[in-house]
Coordinates of N, CA, C and O and ligand atoms in Angstrom, one line a residue:
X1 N -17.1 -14.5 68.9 CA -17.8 -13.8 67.9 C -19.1 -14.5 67.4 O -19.1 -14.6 66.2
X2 N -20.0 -15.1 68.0 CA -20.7 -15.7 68.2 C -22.0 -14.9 67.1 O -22.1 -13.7 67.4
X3 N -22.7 -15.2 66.2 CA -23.8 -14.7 65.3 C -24.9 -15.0 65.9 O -25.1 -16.2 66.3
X4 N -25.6 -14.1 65.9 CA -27.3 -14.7 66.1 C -28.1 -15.4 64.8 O -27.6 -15.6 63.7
X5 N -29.2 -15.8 65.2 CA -29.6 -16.6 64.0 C -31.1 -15.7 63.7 O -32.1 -16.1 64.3
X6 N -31.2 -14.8 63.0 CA -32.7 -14.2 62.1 C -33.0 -15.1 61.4 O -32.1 -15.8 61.0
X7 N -34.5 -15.6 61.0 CA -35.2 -15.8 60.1 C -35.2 -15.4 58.8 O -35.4 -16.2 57.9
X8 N -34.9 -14.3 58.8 CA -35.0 -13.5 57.5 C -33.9 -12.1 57.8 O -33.8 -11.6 58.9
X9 N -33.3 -11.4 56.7 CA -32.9 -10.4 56.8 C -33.7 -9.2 55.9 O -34.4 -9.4 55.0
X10 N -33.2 -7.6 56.8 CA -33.8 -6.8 55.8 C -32.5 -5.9 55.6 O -31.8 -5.5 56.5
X11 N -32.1 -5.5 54.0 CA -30.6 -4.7 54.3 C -31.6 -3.2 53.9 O -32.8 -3.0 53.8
X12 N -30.9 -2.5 53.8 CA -31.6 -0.6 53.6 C -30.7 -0.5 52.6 O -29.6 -1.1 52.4
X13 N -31.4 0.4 51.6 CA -30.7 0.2 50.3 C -29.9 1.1 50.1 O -29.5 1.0 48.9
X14 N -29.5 2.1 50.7 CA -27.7 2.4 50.7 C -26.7 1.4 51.3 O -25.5 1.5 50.9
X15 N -27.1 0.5 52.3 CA -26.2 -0.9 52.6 C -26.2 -1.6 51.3 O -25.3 -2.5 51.2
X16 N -27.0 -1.6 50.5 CA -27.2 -2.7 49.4 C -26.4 -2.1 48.1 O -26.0 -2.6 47.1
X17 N -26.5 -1.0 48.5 CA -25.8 0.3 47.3 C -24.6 0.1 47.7 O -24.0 -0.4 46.7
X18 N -23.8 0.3 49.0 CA -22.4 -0.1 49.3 C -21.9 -1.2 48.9 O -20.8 -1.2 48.3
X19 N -22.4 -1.9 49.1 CA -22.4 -3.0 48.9 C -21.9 -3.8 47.2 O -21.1 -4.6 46.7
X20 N -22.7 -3.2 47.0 CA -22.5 -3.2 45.0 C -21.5 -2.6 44.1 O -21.2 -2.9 42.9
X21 N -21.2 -1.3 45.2 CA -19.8 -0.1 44.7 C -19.0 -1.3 45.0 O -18.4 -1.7 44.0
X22 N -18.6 -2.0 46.4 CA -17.6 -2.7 46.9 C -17.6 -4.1 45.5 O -16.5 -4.7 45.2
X23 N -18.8 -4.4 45.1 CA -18.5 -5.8 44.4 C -18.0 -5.2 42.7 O -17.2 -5.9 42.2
X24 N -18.5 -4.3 42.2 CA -17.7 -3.9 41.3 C -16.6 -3.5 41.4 O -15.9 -3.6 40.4
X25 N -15.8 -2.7 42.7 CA -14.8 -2.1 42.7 C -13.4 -3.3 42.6 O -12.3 -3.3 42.0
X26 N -14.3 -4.2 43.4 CA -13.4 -5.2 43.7 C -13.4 -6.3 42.2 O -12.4 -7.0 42.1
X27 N -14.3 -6.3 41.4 CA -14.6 -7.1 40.4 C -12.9 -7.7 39.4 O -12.0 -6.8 39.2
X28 N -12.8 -8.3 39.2 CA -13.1 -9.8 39.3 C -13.0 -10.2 39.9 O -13.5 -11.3 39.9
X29 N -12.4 -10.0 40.8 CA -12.3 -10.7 42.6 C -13.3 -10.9 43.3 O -14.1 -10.1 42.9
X30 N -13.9 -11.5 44.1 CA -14.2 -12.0 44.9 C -14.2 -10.5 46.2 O -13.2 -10.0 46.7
X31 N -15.5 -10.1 46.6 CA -15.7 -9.4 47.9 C -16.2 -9.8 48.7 O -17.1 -10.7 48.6
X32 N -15.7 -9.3 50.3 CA -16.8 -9.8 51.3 C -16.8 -9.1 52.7 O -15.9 -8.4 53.1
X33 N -17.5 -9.4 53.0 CA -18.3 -8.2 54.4 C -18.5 -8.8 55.3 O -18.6 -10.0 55.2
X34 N -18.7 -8.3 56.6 CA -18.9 -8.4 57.7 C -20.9 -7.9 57.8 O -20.9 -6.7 57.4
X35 N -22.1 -8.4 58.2 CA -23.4 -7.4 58.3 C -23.8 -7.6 59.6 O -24.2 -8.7 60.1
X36 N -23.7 -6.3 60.2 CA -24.2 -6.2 61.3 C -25.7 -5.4 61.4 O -26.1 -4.4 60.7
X37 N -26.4 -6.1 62.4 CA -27.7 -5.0 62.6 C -28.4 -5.6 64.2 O -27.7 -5.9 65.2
X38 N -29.6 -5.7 64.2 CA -30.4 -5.8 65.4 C -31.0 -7.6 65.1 O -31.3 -8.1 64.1
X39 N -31.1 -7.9 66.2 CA -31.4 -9.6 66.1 C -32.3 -9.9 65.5 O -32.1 -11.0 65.0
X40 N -33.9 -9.3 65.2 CA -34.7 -9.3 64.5 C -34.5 -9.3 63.1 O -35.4 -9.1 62.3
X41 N -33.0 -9.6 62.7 CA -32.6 -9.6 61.4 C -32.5 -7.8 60.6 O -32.3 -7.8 59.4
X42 N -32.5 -6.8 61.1 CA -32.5 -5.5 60.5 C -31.3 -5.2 60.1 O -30.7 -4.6 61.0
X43 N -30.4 -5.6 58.7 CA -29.1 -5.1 58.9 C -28.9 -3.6 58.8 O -29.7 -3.0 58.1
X44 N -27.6 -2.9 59.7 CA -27.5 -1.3 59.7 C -26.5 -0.7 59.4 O -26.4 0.5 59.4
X45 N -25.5 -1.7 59.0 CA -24.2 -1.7 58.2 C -23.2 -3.0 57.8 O -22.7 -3.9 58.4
X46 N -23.1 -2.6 56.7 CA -21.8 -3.6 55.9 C -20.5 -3.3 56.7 O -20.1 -2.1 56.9
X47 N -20.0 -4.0 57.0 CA -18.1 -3.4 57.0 C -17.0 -4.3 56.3 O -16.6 -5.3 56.9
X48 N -16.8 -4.0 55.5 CA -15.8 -4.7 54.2 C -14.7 -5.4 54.7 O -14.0 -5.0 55.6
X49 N -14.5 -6.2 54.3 CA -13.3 -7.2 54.4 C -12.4 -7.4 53.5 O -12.7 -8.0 52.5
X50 N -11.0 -6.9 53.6 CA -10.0 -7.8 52.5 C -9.8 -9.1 52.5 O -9.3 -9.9 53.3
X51 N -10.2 -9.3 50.9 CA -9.6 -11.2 50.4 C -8.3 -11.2 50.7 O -7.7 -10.2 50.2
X52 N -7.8 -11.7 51.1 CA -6.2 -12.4 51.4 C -6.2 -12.7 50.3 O -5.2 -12.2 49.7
X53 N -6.9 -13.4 49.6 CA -6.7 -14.6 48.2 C -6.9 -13.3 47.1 O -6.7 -13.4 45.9
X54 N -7.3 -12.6 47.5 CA -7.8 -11.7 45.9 C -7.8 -12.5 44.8 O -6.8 -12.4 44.1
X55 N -9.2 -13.5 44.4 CA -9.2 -14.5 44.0 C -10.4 -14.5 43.2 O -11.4 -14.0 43.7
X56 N -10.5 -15.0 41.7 CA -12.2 -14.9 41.6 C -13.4 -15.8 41.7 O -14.5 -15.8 41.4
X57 N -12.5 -16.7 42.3 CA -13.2 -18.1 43.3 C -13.1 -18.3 44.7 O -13.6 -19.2 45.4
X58 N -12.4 -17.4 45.0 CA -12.1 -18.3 46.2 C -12.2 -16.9 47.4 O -12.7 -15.9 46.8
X59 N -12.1 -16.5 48.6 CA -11.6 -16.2 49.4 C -11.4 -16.4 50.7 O -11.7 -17.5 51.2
X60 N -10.8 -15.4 51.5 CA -10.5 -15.9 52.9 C -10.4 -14.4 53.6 O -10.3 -13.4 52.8
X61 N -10.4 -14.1 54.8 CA -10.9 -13.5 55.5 C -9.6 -12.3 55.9 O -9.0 -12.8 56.9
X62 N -9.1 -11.2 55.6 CA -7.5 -11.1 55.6 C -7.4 -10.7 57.3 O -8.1 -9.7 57.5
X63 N -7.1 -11.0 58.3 CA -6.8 -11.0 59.5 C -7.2 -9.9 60.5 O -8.1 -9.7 61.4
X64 N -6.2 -9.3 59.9 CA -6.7 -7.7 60.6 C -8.1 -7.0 60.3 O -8.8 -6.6 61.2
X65 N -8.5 -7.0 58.8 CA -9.5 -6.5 58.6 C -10.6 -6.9 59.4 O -11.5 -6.1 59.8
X66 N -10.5 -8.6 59.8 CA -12.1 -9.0 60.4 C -11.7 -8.6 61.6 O -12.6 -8.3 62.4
X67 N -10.2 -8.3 62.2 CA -10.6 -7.9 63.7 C -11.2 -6.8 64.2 O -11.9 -6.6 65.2
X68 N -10.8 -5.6 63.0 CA -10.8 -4.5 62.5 C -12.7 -4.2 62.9 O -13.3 -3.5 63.7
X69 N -13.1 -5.2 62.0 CA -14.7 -4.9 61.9 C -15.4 -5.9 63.1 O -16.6 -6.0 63.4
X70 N -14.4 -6.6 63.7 CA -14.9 -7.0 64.9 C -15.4 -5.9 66.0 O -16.5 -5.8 66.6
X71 N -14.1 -5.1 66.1 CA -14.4 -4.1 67.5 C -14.9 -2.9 66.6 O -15.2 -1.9 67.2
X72 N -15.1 -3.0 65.5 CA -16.3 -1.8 65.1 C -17.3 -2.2 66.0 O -17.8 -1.6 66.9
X73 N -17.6 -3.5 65.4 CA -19.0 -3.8 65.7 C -19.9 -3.9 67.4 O -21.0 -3.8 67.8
X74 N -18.6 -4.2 68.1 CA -18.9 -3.9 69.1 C -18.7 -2.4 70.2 O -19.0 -2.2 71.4
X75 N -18.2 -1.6 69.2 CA -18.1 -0.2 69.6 C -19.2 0.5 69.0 O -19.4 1.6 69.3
X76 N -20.1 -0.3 67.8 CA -21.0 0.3 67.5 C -22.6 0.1 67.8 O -23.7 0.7 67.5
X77 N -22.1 -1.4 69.0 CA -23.3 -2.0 69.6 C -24.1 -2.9 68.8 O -25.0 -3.5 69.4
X78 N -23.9 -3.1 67.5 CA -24.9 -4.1 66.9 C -24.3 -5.9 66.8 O -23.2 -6.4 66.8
X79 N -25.6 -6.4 66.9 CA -25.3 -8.0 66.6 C -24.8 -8.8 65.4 O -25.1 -8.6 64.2
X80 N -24.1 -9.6 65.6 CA -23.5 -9.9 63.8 C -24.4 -10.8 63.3 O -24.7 -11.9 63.8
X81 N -24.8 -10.3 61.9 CA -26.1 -11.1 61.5 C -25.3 -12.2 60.7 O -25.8 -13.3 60.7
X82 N -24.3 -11.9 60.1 CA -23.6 -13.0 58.6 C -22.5 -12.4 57.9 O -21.7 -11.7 58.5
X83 N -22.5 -12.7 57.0 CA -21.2 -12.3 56.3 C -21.8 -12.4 54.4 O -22.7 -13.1 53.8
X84 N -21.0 -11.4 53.9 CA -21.4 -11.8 52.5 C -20.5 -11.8 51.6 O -19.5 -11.2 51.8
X85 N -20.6 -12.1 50.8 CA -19.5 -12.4 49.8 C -19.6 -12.2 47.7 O -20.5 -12.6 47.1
X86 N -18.8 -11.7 47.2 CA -19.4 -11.9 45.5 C -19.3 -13.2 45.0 O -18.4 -13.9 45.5
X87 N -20.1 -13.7 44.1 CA -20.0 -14.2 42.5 C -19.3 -13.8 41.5 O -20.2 -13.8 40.6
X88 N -18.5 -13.5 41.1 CA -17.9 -12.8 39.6 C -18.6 -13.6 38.8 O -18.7 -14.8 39.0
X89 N -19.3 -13.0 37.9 CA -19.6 -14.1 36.8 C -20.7 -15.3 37.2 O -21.3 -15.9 36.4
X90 N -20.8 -15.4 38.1 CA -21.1 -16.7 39.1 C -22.9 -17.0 39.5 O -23.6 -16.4 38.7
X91 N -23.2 -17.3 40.0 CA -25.3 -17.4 40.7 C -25.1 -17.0 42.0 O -24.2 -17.0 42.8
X92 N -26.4 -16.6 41.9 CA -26.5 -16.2 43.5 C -26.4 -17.3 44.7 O -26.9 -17.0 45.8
X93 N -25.9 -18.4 44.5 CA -26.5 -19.5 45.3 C -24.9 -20.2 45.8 O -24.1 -20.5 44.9
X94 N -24.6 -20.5 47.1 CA -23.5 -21.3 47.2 C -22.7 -22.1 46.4 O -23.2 -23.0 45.7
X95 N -21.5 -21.8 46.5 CA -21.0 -22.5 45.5 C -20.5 -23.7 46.3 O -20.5 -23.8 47.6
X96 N -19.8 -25.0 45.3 CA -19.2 -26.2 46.1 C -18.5 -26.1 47.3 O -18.7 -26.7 48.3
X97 N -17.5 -25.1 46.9 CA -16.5 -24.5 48.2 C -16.7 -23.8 49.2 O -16.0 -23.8 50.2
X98 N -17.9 -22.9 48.9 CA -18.9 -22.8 50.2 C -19.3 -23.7 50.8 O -19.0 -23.6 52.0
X99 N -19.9 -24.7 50.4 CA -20.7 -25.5 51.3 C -19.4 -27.1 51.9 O -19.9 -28.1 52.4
X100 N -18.0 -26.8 51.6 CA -17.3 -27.4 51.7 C -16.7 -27.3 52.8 O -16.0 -26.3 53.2
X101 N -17.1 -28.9 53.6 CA -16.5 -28.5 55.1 C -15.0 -28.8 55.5 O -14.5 -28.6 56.6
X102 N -14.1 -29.5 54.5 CA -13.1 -29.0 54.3 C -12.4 -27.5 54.4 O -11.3 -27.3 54.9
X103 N -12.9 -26.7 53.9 CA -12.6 -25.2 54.0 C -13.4 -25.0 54.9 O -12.7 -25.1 56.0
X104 N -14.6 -24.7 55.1 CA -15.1 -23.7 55.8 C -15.5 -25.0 57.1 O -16.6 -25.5 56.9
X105 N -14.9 -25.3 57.9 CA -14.6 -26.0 59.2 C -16.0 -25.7 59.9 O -16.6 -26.6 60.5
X106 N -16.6 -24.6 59.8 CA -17.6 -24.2 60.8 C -18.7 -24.1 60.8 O -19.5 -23.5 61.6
X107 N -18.9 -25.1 59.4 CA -20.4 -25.5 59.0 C -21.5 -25.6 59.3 O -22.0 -26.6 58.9
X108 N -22.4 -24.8 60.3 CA -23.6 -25.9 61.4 C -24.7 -24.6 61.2 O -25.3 -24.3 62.2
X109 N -24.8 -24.0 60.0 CA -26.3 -23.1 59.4 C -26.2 -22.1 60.4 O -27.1 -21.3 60.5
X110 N -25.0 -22.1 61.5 CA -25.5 -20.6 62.8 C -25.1 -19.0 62.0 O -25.4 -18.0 62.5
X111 N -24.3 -19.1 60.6 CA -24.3 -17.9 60.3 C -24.5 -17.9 59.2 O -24.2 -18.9 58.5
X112 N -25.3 -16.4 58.8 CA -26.2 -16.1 57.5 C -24.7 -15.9 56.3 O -23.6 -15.5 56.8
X113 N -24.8 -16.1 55.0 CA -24.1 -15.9 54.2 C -25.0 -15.4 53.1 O -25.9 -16.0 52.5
X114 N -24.5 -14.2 53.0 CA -25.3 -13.2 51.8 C -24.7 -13.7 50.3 O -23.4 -13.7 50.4
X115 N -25.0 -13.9 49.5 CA -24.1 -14.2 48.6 C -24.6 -13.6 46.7 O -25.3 -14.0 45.8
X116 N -23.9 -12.2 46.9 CA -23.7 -11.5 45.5 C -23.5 -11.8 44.4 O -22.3 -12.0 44.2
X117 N -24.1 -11.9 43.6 CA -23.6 -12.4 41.8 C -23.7 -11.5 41.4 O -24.5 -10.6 41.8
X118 N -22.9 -11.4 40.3 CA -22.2 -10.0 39.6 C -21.9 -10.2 38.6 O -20.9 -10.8 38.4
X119 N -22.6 -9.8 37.5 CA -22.3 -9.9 36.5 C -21.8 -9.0 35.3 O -22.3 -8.2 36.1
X120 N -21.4 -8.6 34.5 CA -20.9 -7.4 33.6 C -21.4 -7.9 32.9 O -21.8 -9.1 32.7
X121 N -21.7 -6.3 31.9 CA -22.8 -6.5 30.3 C -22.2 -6.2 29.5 O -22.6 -6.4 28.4
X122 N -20.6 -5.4 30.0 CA -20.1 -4.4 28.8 C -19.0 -5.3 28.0 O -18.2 -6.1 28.6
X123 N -19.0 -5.1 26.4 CA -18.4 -5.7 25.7 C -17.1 -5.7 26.0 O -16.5 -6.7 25.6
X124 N -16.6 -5.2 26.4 CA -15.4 -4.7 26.8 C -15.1 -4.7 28.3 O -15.1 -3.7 29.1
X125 N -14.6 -6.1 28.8 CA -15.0 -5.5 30.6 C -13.8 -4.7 31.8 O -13.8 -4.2 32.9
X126 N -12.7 -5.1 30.9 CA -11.5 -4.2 31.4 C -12.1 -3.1 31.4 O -12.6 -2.7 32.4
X127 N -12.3 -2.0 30.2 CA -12.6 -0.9 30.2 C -13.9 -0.1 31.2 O -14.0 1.1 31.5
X128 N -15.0 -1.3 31.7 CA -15.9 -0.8 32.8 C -15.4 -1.0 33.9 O -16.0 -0.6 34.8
X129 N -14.2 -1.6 34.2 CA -13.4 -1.4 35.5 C -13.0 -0.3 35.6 O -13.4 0.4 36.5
X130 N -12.1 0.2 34.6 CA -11.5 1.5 34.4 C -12.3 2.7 34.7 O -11.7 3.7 35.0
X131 N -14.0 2.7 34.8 CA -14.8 3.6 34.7 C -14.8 3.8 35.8 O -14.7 2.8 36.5
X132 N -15.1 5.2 36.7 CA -14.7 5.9 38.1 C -16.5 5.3 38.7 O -17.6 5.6 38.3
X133 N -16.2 4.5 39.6 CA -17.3 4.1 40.0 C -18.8 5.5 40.7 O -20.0 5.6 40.6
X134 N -17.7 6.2 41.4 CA -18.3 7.7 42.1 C -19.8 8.4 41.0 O -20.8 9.2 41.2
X135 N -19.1 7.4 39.5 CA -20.4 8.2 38.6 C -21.1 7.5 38.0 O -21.6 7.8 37.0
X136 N -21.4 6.3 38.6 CA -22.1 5.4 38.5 C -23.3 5.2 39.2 O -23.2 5.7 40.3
X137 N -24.7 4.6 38.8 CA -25.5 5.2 40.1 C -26.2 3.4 39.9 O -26.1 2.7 39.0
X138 N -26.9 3.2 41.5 CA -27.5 1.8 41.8 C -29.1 2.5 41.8 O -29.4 3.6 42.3
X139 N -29.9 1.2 41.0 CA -30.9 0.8 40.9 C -31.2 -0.2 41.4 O -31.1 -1.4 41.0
X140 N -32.0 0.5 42.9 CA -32.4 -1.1 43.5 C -34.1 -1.3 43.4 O -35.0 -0.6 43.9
X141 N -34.2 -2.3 42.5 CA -35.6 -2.5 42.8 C -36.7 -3.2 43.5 O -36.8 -4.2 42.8
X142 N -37.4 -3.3 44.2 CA -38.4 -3.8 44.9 C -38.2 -5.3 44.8 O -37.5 -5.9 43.9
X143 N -38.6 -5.8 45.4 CA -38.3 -7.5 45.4 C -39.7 -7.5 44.7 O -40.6 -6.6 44.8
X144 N -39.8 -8.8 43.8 CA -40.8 -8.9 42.8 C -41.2 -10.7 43.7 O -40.6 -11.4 44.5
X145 N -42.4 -10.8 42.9 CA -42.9 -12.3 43.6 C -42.4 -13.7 42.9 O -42.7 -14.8 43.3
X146 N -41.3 -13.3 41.7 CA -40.8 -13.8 40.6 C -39.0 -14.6 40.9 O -38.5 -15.7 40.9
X147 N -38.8 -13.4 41.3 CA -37.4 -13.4 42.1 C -37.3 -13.4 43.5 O -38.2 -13.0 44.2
X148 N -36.1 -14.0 44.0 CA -35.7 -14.3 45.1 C -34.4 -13.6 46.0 O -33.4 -14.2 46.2
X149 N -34.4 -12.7 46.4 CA -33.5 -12.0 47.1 C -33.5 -10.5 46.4 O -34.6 -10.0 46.2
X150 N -32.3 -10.0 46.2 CA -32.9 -8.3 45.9 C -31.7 -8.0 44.9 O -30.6 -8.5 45.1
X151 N -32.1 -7.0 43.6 CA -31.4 -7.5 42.6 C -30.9 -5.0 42.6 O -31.4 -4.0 43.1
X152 N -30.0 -5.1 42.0 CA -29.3 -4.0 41.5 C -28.7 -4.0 40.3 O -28.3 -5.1 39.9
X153 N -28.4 -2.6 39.5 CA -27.6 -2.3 38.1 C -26.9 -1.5 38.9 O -27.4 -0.9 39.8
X154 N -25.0 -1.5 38.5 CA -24.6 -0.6 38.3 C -23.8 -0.6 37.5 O -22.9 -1.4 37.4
X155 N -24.1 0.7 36.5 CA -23.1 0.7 35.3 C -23.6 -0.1 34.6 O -24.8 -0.2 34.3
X156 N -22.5 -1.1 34.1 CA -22.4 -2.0 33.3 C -22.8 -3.6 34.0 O -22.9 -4.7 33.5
X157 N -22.9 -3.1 35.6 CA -23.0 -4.5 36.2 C -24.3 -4.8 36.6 O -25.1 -3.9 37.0
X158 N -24.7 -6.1 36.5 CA -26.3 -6.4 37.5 C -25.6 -7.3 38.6 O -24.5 -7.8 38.5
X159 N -26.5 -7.2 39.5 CA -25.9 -7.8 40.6 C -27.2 -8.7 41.1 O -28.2 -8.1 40.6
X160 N -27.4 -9.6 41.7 CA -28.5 -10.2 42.6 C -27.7 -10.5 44.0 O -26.5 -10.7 44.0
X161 N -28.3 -10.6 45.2 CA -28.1 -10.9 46.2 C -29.2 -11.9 46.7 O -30.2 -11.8 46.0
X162 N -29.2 -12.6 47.3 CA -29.9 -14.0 47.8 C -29.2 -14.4 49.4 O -27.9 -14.2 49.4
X163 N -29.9 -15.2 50.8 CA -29.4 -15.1 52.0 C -29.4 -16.9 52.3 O -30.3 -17.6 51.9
X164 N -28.3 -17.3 52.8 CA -28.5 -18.4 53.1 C -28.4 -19.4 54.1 O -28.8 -20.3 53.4
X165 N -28.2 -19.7 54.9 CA -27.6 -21.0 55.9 C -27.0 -21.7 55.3 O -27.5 -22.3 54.3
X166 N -25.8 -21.6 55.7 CA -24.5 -23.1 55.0 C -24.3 -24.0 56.0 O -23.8 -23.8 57.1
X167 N -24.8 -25.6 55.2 CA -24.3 -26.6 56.2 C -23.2 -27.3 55.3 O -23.0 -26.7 54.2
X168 N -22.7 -28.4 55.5 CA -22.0 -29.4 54.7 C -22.6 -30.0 53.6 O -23.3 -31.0 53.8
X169 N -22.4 -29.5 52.7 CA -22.6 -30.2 51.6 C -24.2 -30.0 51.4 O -24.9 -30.9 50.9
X170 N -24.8 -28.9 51.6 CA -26.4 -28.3 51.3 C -26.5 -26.9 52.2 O -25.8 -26.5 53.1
X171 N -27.8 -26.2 51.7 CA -28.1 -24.7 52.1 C -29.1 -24.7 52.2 O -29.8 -25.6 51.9
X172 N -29.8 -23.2 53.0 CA -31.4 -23.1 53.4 C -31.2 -22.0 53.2 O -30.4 -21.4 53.9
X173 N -31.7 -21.4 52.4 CA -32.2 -20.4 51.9 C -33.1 -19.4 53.2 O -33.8 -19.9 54.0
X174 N -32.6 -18.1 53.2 CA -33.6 -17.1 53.9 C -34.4 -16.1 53.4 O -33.5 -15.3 52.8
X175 N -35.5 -15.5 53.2 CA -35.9 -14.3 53.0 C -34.5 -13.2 52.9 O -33.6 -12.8 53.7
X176 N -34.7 -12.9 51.8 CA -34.0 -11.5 51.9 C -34.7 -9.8 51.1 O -35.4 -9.6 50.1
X177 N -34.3 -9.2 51.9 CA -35.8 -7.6 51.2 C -35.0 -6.5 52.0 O -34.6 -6.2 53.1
X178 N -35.2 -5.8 50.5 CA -34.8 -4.2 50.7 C -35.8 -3.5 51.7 O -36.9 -3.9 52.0
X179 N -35.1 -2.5 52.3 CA -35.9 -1.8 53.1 C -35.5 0.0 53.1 O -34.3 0.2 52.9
X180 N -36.4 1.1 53.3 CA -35.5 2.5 53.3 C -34.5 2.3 53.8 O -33.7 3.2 53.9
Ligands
ZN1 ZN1 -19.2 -18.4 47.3

């Protein structure tokens, strides 16, 4: 399962929209995905992964699911660009245990890690869980020269997304930008 390596990614902003349903749905947990698209970095779909850990630090990849979105991906012909994952609460930027080659054994920058921060605004954050996400709507807006990666509201939640290369114990940042 070999990833290619883009320069930069571009997600389409109903991938980025999916994407944001999945990090609140999943909220306080920890979500993460499989992004497939064209080598030129164009991603053309997310395919979701279950946390084994259903954790709000941690996760792991639940077995079936990644095989699951393995032979999607090759029944659907696209290249795997990376993987992405939430923040609860958290920055857009690797955390320790990301970049820790104790866990993640496979350290060497060849795959992109999208990485979601998610945050809640509502006083009450059990009760915006409770809220039927279906009637919720994403605001994605334009990447600004200010900010770094590509940011969304929904509901009660903001989210930022940011792309990176993980090595041991440091990261390299990629271009990341909405696209139709
Ligand atoms: Zn992380």
């Amino acid at each position: 399962m070999a990833a290619i390596s883009p320069s930069r990614l571009w997600i389409p902003i109903a991938v980025w929209r999916q994407i944001c349903v999945q990090a609140v749905r999943e909220w306080p947990n920890e979500c993460l995905g499989m992004l497939v698209g064209t080598s030129s970095g164009h991603v053309r779909a997310a395919y979701e992964l279950v946390n084994a850990l259903a954790h709000p630090h941690r996760f792991l990849s639940e077995p079936a699911s990644l095989f699951a979105a393995e032979r999607r991906r090759r029944q659907e012909g696209w290249d795997l660009l990376g993987f992405y994952h939430s923040h609860p609460g958290g920055r857009p930027v690797p955390s320790h245990v990301d970049t820790d080659p104790e866990v993640n054994y496979w350290l060497d920058g060849s795959v992109v890690s999208v990485i979601v921060a998610i945050r809640s605004h509502a006083c009450d954050s059990a009760a915006s869980i409770r809220e039927p996400v279906s009637e919720l709507s994403v605001t994605a807006t334009e990447q600004t020269p200010t900010s770094s990666g590509i940011t969304a509201t929904l509901g009660h939640y903001s989210l930022q997304a940011r792309a990176f290369r993980l090595f041991p114990h440091r990261w390299e940042e990629l271009p990341l930008a909405l696209e139709d």
